[in-house]
Coordinates of C-alpha atoms in Angstrom, one line a residue:
Chain A
M265 CA -6.1 42.9 14.4
K266 CA -8.9 40.3 14.2
A267 CA -9.4 36.6 14.4
S268 CA -9.9 34.3 11.5
L269 CA -10.8 30.6 11.3
G270 CA -8.6 28.6 8.9
P271 CA -10.0 25.8 6.7
L272 CA -10.8 22.5 8.5
L273 CA -7.8 20.3 7.7
Y274 CA -9.3 17.1 9.0
C275 CA -11.9 14.8 7.6
W276 CA -15.0 14.9 9.7
P277 CA -18.5 13.3 8.9
K278 CA -20.8 15.7 7.1
E279 CA -23.1 16.2 10.1
K280 CA -20.2 17.2 12.3
V281 CA -18.9 19.7 9.8
M282 CA -22.4 21.2 9.5
E283 CA -22.8 21.4 13.2
F284 CA -19.3 23.0 13.5
Y285 CA -20.1 25.7 11.0
T286 CA -23.5 26.4 12.4
S287 CA -21.8 27.3 15.6
V288 CA -19.2 29.3 13.7
A289 CA -22.1 31.2 12.1
D290 CA -23.3 32.2 15.6
S291 CA -19.9 33.3 16.7
S292 CA -18.2 36.6 16.5
I293 CA -15.4 35.4 14.2
P294 CA -15.3 37.8 11.3
L295 CA -13.3 35.8 8.7
V296 CA -13.9 32.2 7.8
Y297 CA -12.0 29.9 5.4
L298 CA -14.0 27.0 4.1
G299 CA -13.1 24.0 1.9
E300 CA -11.1 20.8 1.5
T301 CA -7.4 21.6 1.2
I302 CA -5.8 18.2 1.8
C303 CA -7.3 15.4 -0.4
S304 CA -9.7 15.2 -3.3
R305 CA -10.8 11.7 -2.2
R306 CA -12.5 13.3 0.9
R307 CA -16.0 13.7 -0.4
E308 CA -18.1 14.0 2.7
L309 CA -19.0 17.5 1.5
K310 CA -19.5 18.4 -2.1
F311 CA -18.8 21.8 -3.7
S312 CA -22.5 22.6 -3.4
D313 CA -22.5 21.9 0.3
Y314 CA -19.6 24.2 0.8
M315 CA -21.3 26.9 -1.2
E316 CA -24.4 26.5 0.9
L317 CA -22.3 26.8 4.1
A318 CA -20.5 29.8 2.6
N319 CA -23.9 31.5 2.1
I320 CA -25.1 30.8 5.6
L321 CA -21.8 32.2 7.0
R322 CA -22.1 35.3 4.8
E323 CA -25.6 35.9 5.9
S324 CA -24.3 35.9 9.5
G325 CA -22.1 38.8 8.5
K326 CA -18.8 37.0 7.9
E327 CA -16.3 37.4 5.2
V328 CA -16.0 33.9 3.6
V329 CA -13.0 32.6 1.6
I330 CA -13.1 29.3 -0.3
S331 CA -10.0 27.3 0.4
T332 CA -8.6 25.1 -2.3
L333 CA -6.4 22.0 -2.5
A334 CA -2.7 22.4 -1.5
L335 CA -1.4 19.7 -3.8
L336 CA -2.9 19.6 -7.3
E337 CA -1.8 16.5 -9.2
A338 CA -4.5 14.9 -11.4
P339 CA -6.1 16.9 -14.3
S340 CA -9.5 16.3 -12.6
E341 CA -8.3 18.2 -9.5
Y342 CA -7.3 21.2 -11.6
T343 CA -10.7 21.1 -13.3
E344 CA -12.4 21.1 -9.9
L345 CA -10.2 23.9 -8.8
K346 CA -11.3 26.1 -11.7
K347 CA -14.9 25.4 -10.8
Q348 CA -14.2 26.7 -7.3
V349 CA -12.4 29.8 -8.6
D350 CA -15.4 30.4 -10.9
N351 CA -18.0 30.3 -8.0
G352 CA -19.0 33.8 -8.8
E353 CA -19.5 35.0 -5.2
F354 CA -16.5 34.3 -2.9
I355 CA -12.8 34.8 -3.3
I356 CA -10.5 31.8 -3.0
E357 CA -7.5 30.9 -0.8
A358 CA -4.9 29.7 -3.3
N359 CA -2.7 27.0 -1.7
D360 CA -0.8 26.1 -4.8
M361 CA 0.7 28.2 -7.6
G362 CA -1.8 26.5 -10.0
A363 CA -4.6 28.1 -8.0
V364 CA -2.9 31.5 -8.2
Q365 CA -2.8 31.1 -12.0
A366 CA -6.5 30.1 -12.1
A367 CA -7.5 33.3 -10.2
K368 CA -5.1 35.5 -12.1
E369 CA -6.4 34.2 -15.5
K370 CA -9.9 35.3 -14.5
G371 CA -8.7 38.6 -13.1
L372 CA -10.1 37.6 -9.7
P373 CA -8.6 38.6 -6.3
F374 CA -7.3 35.8 -4.1
V375 CA -5.7 35.1 -0.7
C376 CA -2.4 33.3 -0.7
G377 CA -2.4 30.4 1.7
P378 CA 0.4 29.2 3.9
T379 CA 1.6 26.5 1.5
V380 CA 2.5 28.9 -1.3
N381 CA 6.1 29.8 -1.0
N382 CA 6.5 33.5 -0.1
Y383 CA 9.9 34.3 1.3
N384 CA 10.5 38.0 0.5
L385 CA 8.8 41.2 -0.3
A386 CA 9.6 41.2 -4.0
S387 CA 7.8 37.9 -4.4
L388 CA 4.8 39.2 -2.3
K389 CA 4.6 42.3 -4.5
K390 CA 4.6 40.1 -7.6
L391 CA 1.7 38.1 -6.2
H392 CA -0.1 41.3 -5.2
A393 CA 0.2 42.6 -8.7
W394 CA -1.5 39.4 -9.8
G395 CA -4.4 39.9 -7.5
M396 CA -3.3 38.8 -4.0
Q397 CA -5.3 40.7 -1.4
R398 CA -4.0 39.0 1.7
F399 CA -1.3 36.4 2.4
V400 CA -0.9 33.9 5.2
M401 CA 2.7 33.7 6.3
P402 CA 4.4 30.3 5.6
V403 CA 4.6 28.5 8.9
E404 CA 8.4 28.2 9.2
L405 CA 8.9 32.0 9.1
S406 CA 9.3 34.3 12.1
K407 CA 8.5 37.5 13.8
N408 CA 11.9 38.9 12.6
W409 CA 11.1 37.9 9.0
L410 CA 7.8 39.5 9.2
N411 CA 9.2 42.7 10.7
A412 CA 11.9 42.9 8.0
V413 CA 9.3 42.5 5.2
L414 CA 6.7 44.9 6.7
S415 CA 9.0 47.6 7.9
V416 CA 10.1 48.6 4.5
E417 CA 6.8 50.1 3.5
K418 CA 3.1 49.6 4.2
P419 CA 2.1 46.8 1.9
G420 CA -0.9 47.0 -0.3
F421 CA -2.1 43.6 1.0
E422 CA -3.2 42.2 4.3
V423 CA -1.2 39.9 6.5
E424 CA -2.4 36.8 8.3
V425 CA -0.5 34.6 10.7
L426 CA -1.4 31.1 11.8
G427 CA -1.5 31.7 15.5
H428 CA -3.2 28.7 17.0
G429 CA -3.5 25.1 15.8
Y430 CA -1.4 22.2 14.5
L431 CA 1.1 23.3 12.0
P432 CA 0.8 22.1 8.4
L433 CA 4.4 20.8 7.8
A434 CA 4.5 18.8 4.6
L435 CA 2.5 17.2 1.7
S436 CA 3.2 13.9 0.0
A437 CA 1.7 11.8 -2.8
R438 CA 1.5 9.1 -0.2
C439 CA -1.4 8.8 2.1
F440 CA 0.1 7.9 5.5
T441 CA -3.2 7.3 7.1
A442 CA -4.3 4.7 4.6
R443 CA -0.9 3.1 4.5
H444 CA -0.9 2.8 8.3
Q445 CA -4.2 0.9 8.1
G446 CA -2.9 -1.3 5.3
L447 CA -5.2 0.3 2.7
A448 CA -4.4 1.3 -0.8
K449 CA -4.8 5.1 -1.4
D450 CA -7.3 4.4 -4.2
K451 CA -9.4 2.2 -2.0
C452 CA -8.9 4.1 1.3
Q453 CA -12.6 3.9 2.5
T454 CA -12.1 7.5 3.6
I455 CA -10.2 6.1 6.6
C456 CA -9.2 9.7 7.6
L457 CA -12.7 9.9 9.2
S458 CA -11.3 7.7 12.0
N459 CA -8.7 10.3 13.0
P460 CA -10.6 13.6 13.7
K461 CA -7.4 15.2 14.9
G462 CA -4.9 13.2 12.8
L463 CA -2.9 10.3 13.9
L464 CA -0.2 11.1 16.5
A465 CA 3.3 9.8 15.8
Q466 CA 5.7 9.7 18.7
T467 CA 9.4 8.9 18.9
Q468 CA 10.7 5.8 20.6
E469 CA 11.2 7.9 23.7
S470 CA 7.5 8.8 23.7
Q471 CA 8.0 12.3 22.5
P472 CA 5.0 13.4 20.4
L473 CA 6.5 14.6 17.1
L474 CA 4.1 14.5 14.1
R475 CA 0.4 14.2 13.3
L476 CA -0.4 12.3 10.2
N477 CA -3.5 13.6 8.4
G478 CA -3.9 11.7 5.1
I479 CA -1.2 13.0 2.7
Q480 CA -0.4 15.9 5.1
T481 CA 2.1 15.8 7.9
Q482 CA 1.4 18.2 10.8
S483 CA 3.1 19.0 14.0
A484 CA 2.2 17.0 17.1
A485 CA 2.5 20.2 19.1
C486 CA -0.1 23.0 18.8
I487 CA 1.3 26.4 18.0
D488 CA 0.1 29.1 20.3
L489 CA 1.0 32.7 19.6
S490 CA -1.8 34.2 21.7
P491 CA 0.7 35.8 24.1
E492 CA 2.1 37.6 21.0
I493 CA -1.1 39.3 19.9
D494 CA 0.0 42.8 20.9
E495 CA 3.4 42.4 19.3
M496 CA 1.7 41.0 16.1
A497 CA -0.6 44.0 15.9
K498 CA 2.4 46.3 16.3
I499 CA 4.2 44.7 13.4
G500 CA 1.2 45.0 11.2
V501 CA -0.5 41.6 11.3
D502 CA -4.2 41.9 10.3
Y503 CA -5.5 38.5 11.1
F504 CA -4.7 35.9 13.7
R505 CA -5.6 32.5 12.3
V506 CA -7.0 29.7 14.4
S507 CA -6.8 26.3 12.6
P508 CA -9.7 24.3 13.8
S509 CA -9.2 21.0 15.6
G510 CA -12.5 20.8 17.5
M511 CA -15.6 22.7 18.6
Q512 CA -13.6 24.4 21.4
C513 CA -11.7 26.4 18.8
I514 CA -14.6 28.6 18.2
A515 CA -14.7 29.9 21.7
L516 CA -10.9 30.2 21.7
A517 CA -11.0 32.4 18.6
E518 CA -13.7 34.5 20.0
Q519 CA -11.8 35.1 23.3
L520 CA -8.6 36.1 21.7
F521 CA -9.5 39.7 21.4
E522 CA -11.7 40.1 24.4
A523 CA -10.6 42.8 26.7
N524 CA -10.0 40.5 29.7
R525 CA -8.9 37.5 27.8
A526 CA -8.1 34.7 30.2
G527 CA -7.5 31.0 30.1
H528 CA -6.0 31.0 26.7
A529 CA -2.8 29.6 28.1
A530 CA -4.6 27.1 30.3
N531 CA -3.4 24.0 28.5
T532 CA 0.1 24.5 27.3
E533 CA 1.8 21.2 27.7
D534 CA 1.8 20.4 24.0
H535 CA 2.3 24.0 22.7
C536 CA 5.1 25.3 20.6
N537 CA 6.1 28.7 19.2
G538 CA 9.7 28.1 18.0
Y539 CA 9.2 29.3 14.5
W540 CA 8.0 32.7 15.7
Y541 CA 11.4 33.2 17.4
Q542 CA 13.4 31.9 14.4
E543 CA 14.1 28.5 16.1
A544 CA 13.2 24.9 15.5
G545 CA 9.4 24.9 15.1
F546 CA 8.7 22.5 18.0
N547 CA 10.5 24.6 20.6
R548 CA 8.5 26.4 23.2
L549 CA 10.0 29.7 24.4
D550 CA 8.4 31.5 27.3
Chain B
M261 CA 16.8 12.4 -23.7
E262 CA 19.3 14.3 -21.6
L263 CA 21.2 12.6 -18.7
L264 CA 21.7 15.3 -16.1
C265 CA 24.2 14.5 -13.3
P266 CA 25.1 16.2 -10.0
A267 CA 28.4 17.9 -9.5
G268 CA 29.2 18.7 -5.9
N269 CA 32.8 19.6 -6.8
L270 CA 35.1 19.7 -9.8
A271 CA 36.1 16.1 -9.4
S272 CA 32.5 14.9 -9.5
L273 CA 31.9 17.2 -12.5
K274 CA 34.7 15.7 -14.5
T275 CA 33.8 12.2 -13.5
A276 CA 30.2 12.7 -14.6
L277 CA 31.2 14.1 -18.0
N278 CA 33.7 11.3 -18.5
A279 CA 31.1 8.7 -17.5
G280 CA 28.6 10.0 -20.1
A281 CA 26.5 12.8 -18.7
D282 CA 25.0 15.1 -21.2
A283 CA 24.7 17.9 -18.7
V284 CA 25.7 18.7 -15.2
Y285 CA 24.2 20.8 -12.4
L286 CA 25.9 22.5 -9.6
G287 CA 25.7 25.3 -7.0
L288 CA 27.7 28.1 -5.6
K289 CA 29.5 27.8 -2.3
D290 CA 26.8 29.5 -0.1
D291 CA 23.2 29.3 0.9
T292 CA 21.8 30.2 -2.6
N293 CA 21.3 26.5 -3.3
A294 CA 19.6 23.7 -1.4
R295 CA 22.7 21.6 -1.0
S296 CA 24.6 24.0 1.1
F297 CA 27.0 21.6 2.9
A298 CA 30.5 22.2 4.1
G299 CA 33.1 21.2 1.6
L300 CA 30.7 21.2 -1.3
N301 CA 30.0 23.5 -4.3
F302 CA 31.8 26.1 -6.3
T303 CA 33.4 29.5 -5.7
P304 CA 32.9 31.9 -8.7
K305 CA 36.5 31.0 -9.8
K306 CA 35.9 27.3 -9.7
L307 CA 32.6 27.8 -11.5
L308 CA 34.4 29.4 -14.4
E309 CA 36.7 26.5 -14.5
A310 CA 33.8 24.1 -14.5
V311 CA 32.0 26.0 -17.3
Q312 CA 35.2 26.0 -19.5
F313 CA 35.8 22.3 -18.9
T314 CA 32.1 21.4 -19.7
K315 CA 32.0 23.5 -22.8
K316 CA 35.2 22.0 -24.1
Q317 CA 33.5 18.6 -23.9
G318 CA 30.5 20.0 -25.8
K319 CA 28.2 19.4 -22.8
K320 CA 25.8 21.6 -20.8
I321 CA 26.1 23.1 -17.4
F322 CA 23.3 24.4 -15.2
L323 CA 23.6 26.5 -12.1
T324 CA 21.2 25.8 -9.2
I325 CA 20.0 28.9 -7.3
N326 CA 17.0 27.3 -5.7
T327 CA 16.7 28.7 -2.2
F328 CA 14.5 31.7 -1.3
P329 CA 16.2 35.1 -0.9
K330 CA 16.0 36.4 2.7
P331 CA 14.6 39.9 3.4
G332 CA 17.5 42.3 3.5
E333 CA 19.9 39.8 2.0
E334 CA 18.4 39.5 -1.5
K335 CA 21.6 41.0 -3.0
R336 CA 23.5 37.7 -2.5
W337 CA 21.0 35.9 -4.7
Y338 CA 20.9 38.5 -7.3
E339 CA 24.7 38.4 -7.5
A340 CA 24.5 34.7 -8.0
V341 CA 22.3 35.3 -11.0
D342 CA 24.8 37.9 -12.3
I343 CA 27.7 35.5 -11.9
A344 CA 25.9 32.8 -13.8
A345 CA 25.0 35.1 -16.6
N346 CA 28.6 36.4 -16.9
T347 CA 30.1 32.9 -16.7
G348 CA 28.4 31.4 -19.7
I349 CA 26.1 29.0 -17.8
D350 CA 23.6 27.3 -20.1
A351 CA 20.6 27.6 -17.8
L352 CA 19.6 28.7 -14.3
I353 CA 17.6 26.4 -12.0
V354 CA 15.4 28.8 -9.9
A355 CA 12.4 28.5 -7.5
D356 CA 11.7 32.0 -6.1
L357 CA 9.3 34.3 -7.9
S358 CA 11.4 37.4 -7.3
L359 CA 14.5 35.7 -8.5
L360 CA 12.8 34.4 -11.6
D361 CA 11.6 37.9 -12.2
Y362 CA 15.1 39.3 -11.8
A363 CA 16.8 36.8 -14.1
H364 CA 14.1 37.1 -16.7
S365 CA 14.1 40.9 -16.9
R366 CA 17.9 41.3 -16.7
Y367 CA 19.0 38.4 -18.8
P368 CA 16.1 37.5 -21.1
H369 CA 18.3 35.2 -23.2
L370 CA 19.5 33.1 -20.2
P371 CA 17.3 30.0 -20.2
L372 CA 15.4 29.4 -16.9
H373 CA 14.5 26.0 -15.5
L374 CA 11.9 25.9 -12.7
S375 CA 13.5 24.2 -9.7
V376 CA 11.7 21.3 -8.1
Q377 CA 11.7 23.6 -5.0
A378 CA 9.0 25.6 -6.7
S379 CA 6.7 22.6 -6.4
A380 CA 4.9 23.0 -9.7
T381 CA 2.9 19.8 -10.2
N382 CA 0.1 20.9 -12.5
L383 CA -0.7 22.7 -15.7
G384 CA -1.8 26.0 -14.1
A385 CA 1.5 26.4 -12.2
L386 CA 3.5 25.6 -15.3
Q387 CA 1.5 28.1 -17.4
L388 CA 2.0 30.8 -14.7
Y389 CA 5.8 30.4 -14.8
K390 CA 5.9 30.2 -18.6
E391 CA 3.7 33.3 -19.1
E392 CA 5.4 35.4 -16.5
F393 CA 9.1 34.4 -16.8
N394 CA 9.3 32.4 -20.0
I395 CA 10.7 29.3 -18.3
E396 CA 12.0 26.8 -20.7
R397 CA 11.8 23.8 -18.5
A398 CA 10.3 22.6 -15.2
V399 CA 11.7 19.9 -12.8
L400 CA 8.7 17.9 -11.5
P401 CA 8.4 17.2 -7.8
R402 CA 8.5 13.5 -6.8
V403 CA 4.8 13.4 -6.1
L404 CA 3.3 12.5 -9.5
S405 CA 2.4 9.0 -10.6
M406 CA 3.6 7.9 -14.1
K407 CA 0.1 8.5 -15.4
Q408 CA 0.0 12.0 -14.0
V409 CA 3.4 12.7 -15.6
R410 CA 2.1 11.4 -18.9
D411 CA -1.1 13.5 -18.6
L412 CA 0.9 16.6 -17.8
A413 CA 3.4 16.0 -20.5
K414 CA 0.6 16.1 -23.1
V415 CA -0.4 19.6 -22.2
T416 CA 2.6 21.3 -20.7
P417 CA 3.8 24.6 -22.2
V418 CA 7.4 23.8 -21.2
D419 CA 9.9 21.0 -21.3
L420 CA 9.7 18.5 -18.4
E421 CA 12.6 17.1 -16.4
V422 CA 12.1 14.4 -13.8
F423 CA 14.1 12.7 -11.1
A424 CA 15.3 9.4 -12.3
F425 CA 17.6 8.2 -9.5
G426 CA 18.8 9.1 -6.0
S427 CA 17.7 9.8 -2.5
L428 CA 13.9 9.8 -2.3
C429 CA 12.3 13.0 -1.1
I430 CA 8.7 11.8 -0.4
M431 CA 7.2 15.3 0.2
A432 CA 6.3 18.0 -2.3
E433 CA 9.6 19.6 -2.5
G434 CA 10.0 23.2 -1.5
R435 CA 6.9 22.9 0.8
C436 CA 8.3 20.6 3.4
H437 CA 9.0 22.0 6.9
L438 CA 9.9 18.8 8.6
S439 CA 13.6 19.7 8.8
S440 CA 12.9 23.2 10.1
Y441 CA 10.3 21.9 12.6
V442 CA 13.0 19.8 14.3
T443 CA 16.2 21.8 13.6
G444 CA 15.2 25.3 12.7
Q445 CA 16.7 24.9 9.2
S446 CA 15.0 23.8 6.0
P447 CA 16.2 23.6 2.4
N448 CA 14.2 26.8 1.7
T449 CA 15.6 28.9 4.5
G450 CA 19.0 27.4 5.3
G451 CA 20.0 25.5 2.2
S452 CA 19.9 22.0 3.6
C453 CA 17.6 19.3 5.0
S454 CA 18.7 17.8 8.3
P455 CA 21.9 19.9 8.6
A456 CA 24.8 17.7 9.7
K457 CA 25.5 19.8 12.8
H458 CA 22.2 18.6 14.3
V459 CA 22.8 14.9 13.6
R460 CA 24.2 12.8 16.5
W461 CA 24.7 9.0 16.6
Q462 CA 24.8 7.2 19.9
E463 CA 25.6 3.6 20.6
E464 CA 23.6 2.0 23.4
G465 CA 24.2 -1.7 23.8
A466 CA 23.3 -3.4 20.6
D467 CA 21.4 -0.3 19.4
R468 CA 22.4 2.7 17.4
L469 CA 20.3 5.8 18.3
T470 CA 20.0 8.5 15.6
R471 CA 19.2 11.9 16.9
L472 CA 18.3 15.0 15.1
N473 CA 18.6 18.1 17.4
E474 CA 18.3 15.5 20.2
V475 CA 15.0 14.1 18.9
L476 CA 15.3 10.3 18.6
I477 CA 14.3 9.7 15.0
D478 CA 15.5 6.1 14.8
K479 CA 16.8 3.2 16.8
S480 CA 18.5 0.5 14.8
G481 CA 20.8 -2.4 15.1
I482 CA 24.5 -1.5 14.9
D483 CA 24.9 -3.4 11.7
E484 CA 21.7 -2.2 10.0
Q485 CA 22.0 -0.2 6.8
M486 CA 21.2 3.4 7.5
G487 CA 20.2 6.3 5.3
Y488 CA 21.0 9.9 5.9
P489 CA 18.9 10.8 9.0
V490 CA 15.8 12.8 7.9
V491 CA 12.6 13.2 9.8
C492 CA 10.5 11.4 7.1
K493 CA 12.5 8.2 7.3
G494 CA 12.5 7.7 11.0
R495 CA 10.8 5.0 13.0
Y496 CA 7.9 6.2 15.2
I497 CA 5.1 4.8 17.3
T498 CA 1.5 5.8 16.8
E499 CA -0.8 6.8 19.6
G500 CA -2.0 3.6 21.2
G501 CA 0.6 1.5 19.2
T502 CA 3.5 -0.3 20.6
A503 CA 5.9 -1.3 17.8
P504 CA 8.0 1.4 16.1
S505 CA 7.7 1.5 12.3
H506 CA 8.6 3.7 9.4
L507 CA 5.3 5.5 9.4
L508 CA 6.2 7.7 6.5
E509 CA 9.0 6.0 4.5
S510 CA 11.9 3.7 5.1
P511 CA 15.5 4.6 4.0
T512 CA 15.4 3.9 0.2
S513 CA 16.4 5.4 -3.1
L514 CA 14.4 6.2 -6.2
N515 CA 15.3 4.1 -9.2
T516 CA 13.3 4.5 -12.4
L517 CA 15.4 2.3 -14.8
S518 CA 12.3 0.2 -15.5
L519 CA 10.3 3.4 -16.4
L520 CA 12.8 4.6 -19.0
P521 CA 10.6 3.7 -22.0
E522 CA 7.6 5.3 -20.5
L523 CA 9.4 8.5 -19.6
A524 CA 10.9 8.6 -23.1
K525 CA 7.4 8.1 -24.7
A526 CA 6.0 10.9 -22.6
N527 CA 8.6 13.2 -24.1
V528 CA 10.3 13.9 -20.8
V529 CA 13.5 15.8 -22.0
S530 CA 15.8 15.3 -19.1
L531 CA 16.5 12.6 -16.5
K532 CA 18.0 14.0 -13.3
I533 CA 20.3 12.1 -11.0
E534 CA 20.1 13.3 -7.4
G535 CA 23.2 13.6 -5.2
R536 CA 25.4 16.7 -5.3
Q537 CA 26.3 15.8 -1.7
R538 CA 27.6 12.3 -2.8
S539 CA 31.1 11.2 -3.7
P540 CA 32.7 11.2 -7.2
A541 CA 32.6 7.4 -7.0
Y542 CA 28.8 7.5 -6.6
V543 CA 28.5 9.9 -9.5
E544 CA 30.6 7.7 -11.7
Q545 CA 28.7 4.5 -10.9
V546 CA 25.3 6.0 -11.4
T547 CA 26.2 8.0 -14.5
K548 CA 27.7 4.9 -16.2
V549 CA 24.7 2.7 -15.5
W550 CA 22.2 5.4 -16.7
R551 CA 24.3 6.2 -19.8
N552 CA 24.3 2.5 -20.7
A553 CA 20.6 2.2 -20.0
I554 CA 19.7 5.2 -22.2
D555 CA 21.9 4.1 -25.0
T556 CA 20.5 0.6 -24.9
Y557 CA 17.0 2.0 -25.0
L558 CA 17.7 4.4 -27.9
R559 CA 19.4 1.6 -30.0
D560 CA 16.3 -0.6 -29.7
P561 CA 13.4 0.9 -27.9
Q562 CA 11.0 -2.0 -28.5
N563 CA 13.2 -4.5 -26.8
Y564 CA 14.5 -2.5 -23.9
Q565 CA 14.7 -4.3 -20.6
T566 CA 16.4 -3.4 -17.4
Q567 CA 19.4 -5.5 -16.8
A568 CA 19.9 -7.1 -13.4
E569 CA 23.5 -5.9 -13.2
W570 CA 22.4 -2.3 -13.6
D571 CA 20.0 -2.6 -10.7
R572 CA 22.7 -4.3 -8.6
A573 CA 25.1 -1.6 -9.3
L574 CA 22.6 1.1 -8.3
S575 CA 21.4 -0.7 -5.2
K576 CA 24.9 -0.7 -3.9
V577 CA 24.9 3.1 -3.8
S578 CA 21.3 3.4 -2.7
E579 CA 20.1 4.4 0.8
G580 CA 19.4 1.3 2.8
Q581 CA 20.6 -0.5 -0.4
T582 CA 17.1 -0.7 -1.6
T583 CA 15.3 1.2 -4.3
T584 CA 11.7 2.0 -5.2
L585 CA 9.7 3.6 -8.0
G586 CA 8.3 6.0 -5.4
A587 CA 5.2 8.0 -6.4
Y588 CA 5.5 7.1 -10.0
E589 CA 3.9 3.8 -9.0
R590 CA 0.4 4.3 -7.7
T591 CA 0.6 1.4 -5.2
W592 CA 3.5 3.2 -3.4
Q593 CA 1.2 6.1 -2.8

């Protein structure tokens, strides 16, 4: 099992994104996902910028996957997606069934991201027949689920699990960040730039619950499955995904598989792992 | 334009048909559908009764099998498809790839509708399901603006059905984990959003506290109108903020009476009323209003106008007694 770095789900200024991926290029992380998956109005980086970054990362010896939008609504978004699929060099992470179709139509292999519904082996096999090389387990599924699916036979595709980061929980047409700032979605001034880790929403008893990230709703708590790495490897997980929320994620991903890994559980107060144990996602079980 | 109404039980089904529904949809009494609530839905025997009653009236009946089969338990879902095929159901409403595959290969003549839980919002997704499983119709998630519905309707390879009225789900359906994050159960995995067993109301002075698996999702006045407690309609406080507010959405229902002409012009074939979990009285009220509205439109499309009494009647049965156009209206987004 190896580490992977998921796509950056937040909206950061271009310089910060460049700086982040320059460090990623120098890291030992073997698999990197790259691209805007949340909102087509975030235009800090253009398609050509992502391609440039992808090439830099590949030259540093990494496998690069171009991640695509999770919610495709306007025809223009679907046109843009087809351009990404057609990039000619890198495979894509399909985060919507429309992206699966775009890759399948071209006979191109793809990775199925966590927002494509995959709830049983028969569905996974169907996607594999259409070109799926690897799939990222939907976040609400568990160790038992994975075991049940992978114990039947060795699958012809790889398996990736989101092991560290804030959980992608839902997608809406509504932009919660713009709405909170009193801005219309169509004139949002890319206000997401002001929340580099999303906007924390707490209950009226000060319990952190959600993290608003544009049209996406994330968990307030950070999933941490690093203590499960050995178990995951045994079940047949190929990649442990770290979803980036800051520069520190690079070191964290690098340390996951170091012989004497230490300190990974240093800051656990906002960690959760309930889904892995088939419980409410925000639960933390020791 | 078809008026498609919810039937949580036989009483609601009969009420809907008597009140003017063109078609009804329903589910089996288990977790093969996303409204798996106690006291709701149909045993195979009741289903047969429902089919016979509906056919006698010359109307249509669709069976919803829109949850995702669990590993090792797939048989239950396949059997639901078999039951539907052998009962004379007019169409199946399905979301899962393996189930679409099963239904399409076993019963190629049984029409398939793509459930909203499949979350198909764009041409590519519709093409995929059409090419692979020959779906006849797709139910669009409540995330598209009216313009986007119109654009999609121009190019779609399948018929389109939209939600016209009912509780407003503000997330892309089938891909929302808010319920499972807090309770461990989602529509996809457990067949319901915010399962009733996790809901607890508590009175504290002049306040009513609404808890979901002990998480405080709302605090309201005792007399305040409340919707069904779901995570997306709670009141929360942002980091650094002080006042709680509905950061995602307030309790409200979708009402598209004013969009009826536009939906008709876009060639949307079916208008869906949400609410299999609601009472026969709700079904009757909503069906009557919508029957009246559709007939009024068809009689004289040019001069159609929403009537105040329709809106009043619908508001009474709406969450928080208010309604919205939801994502159909760009400013809502």
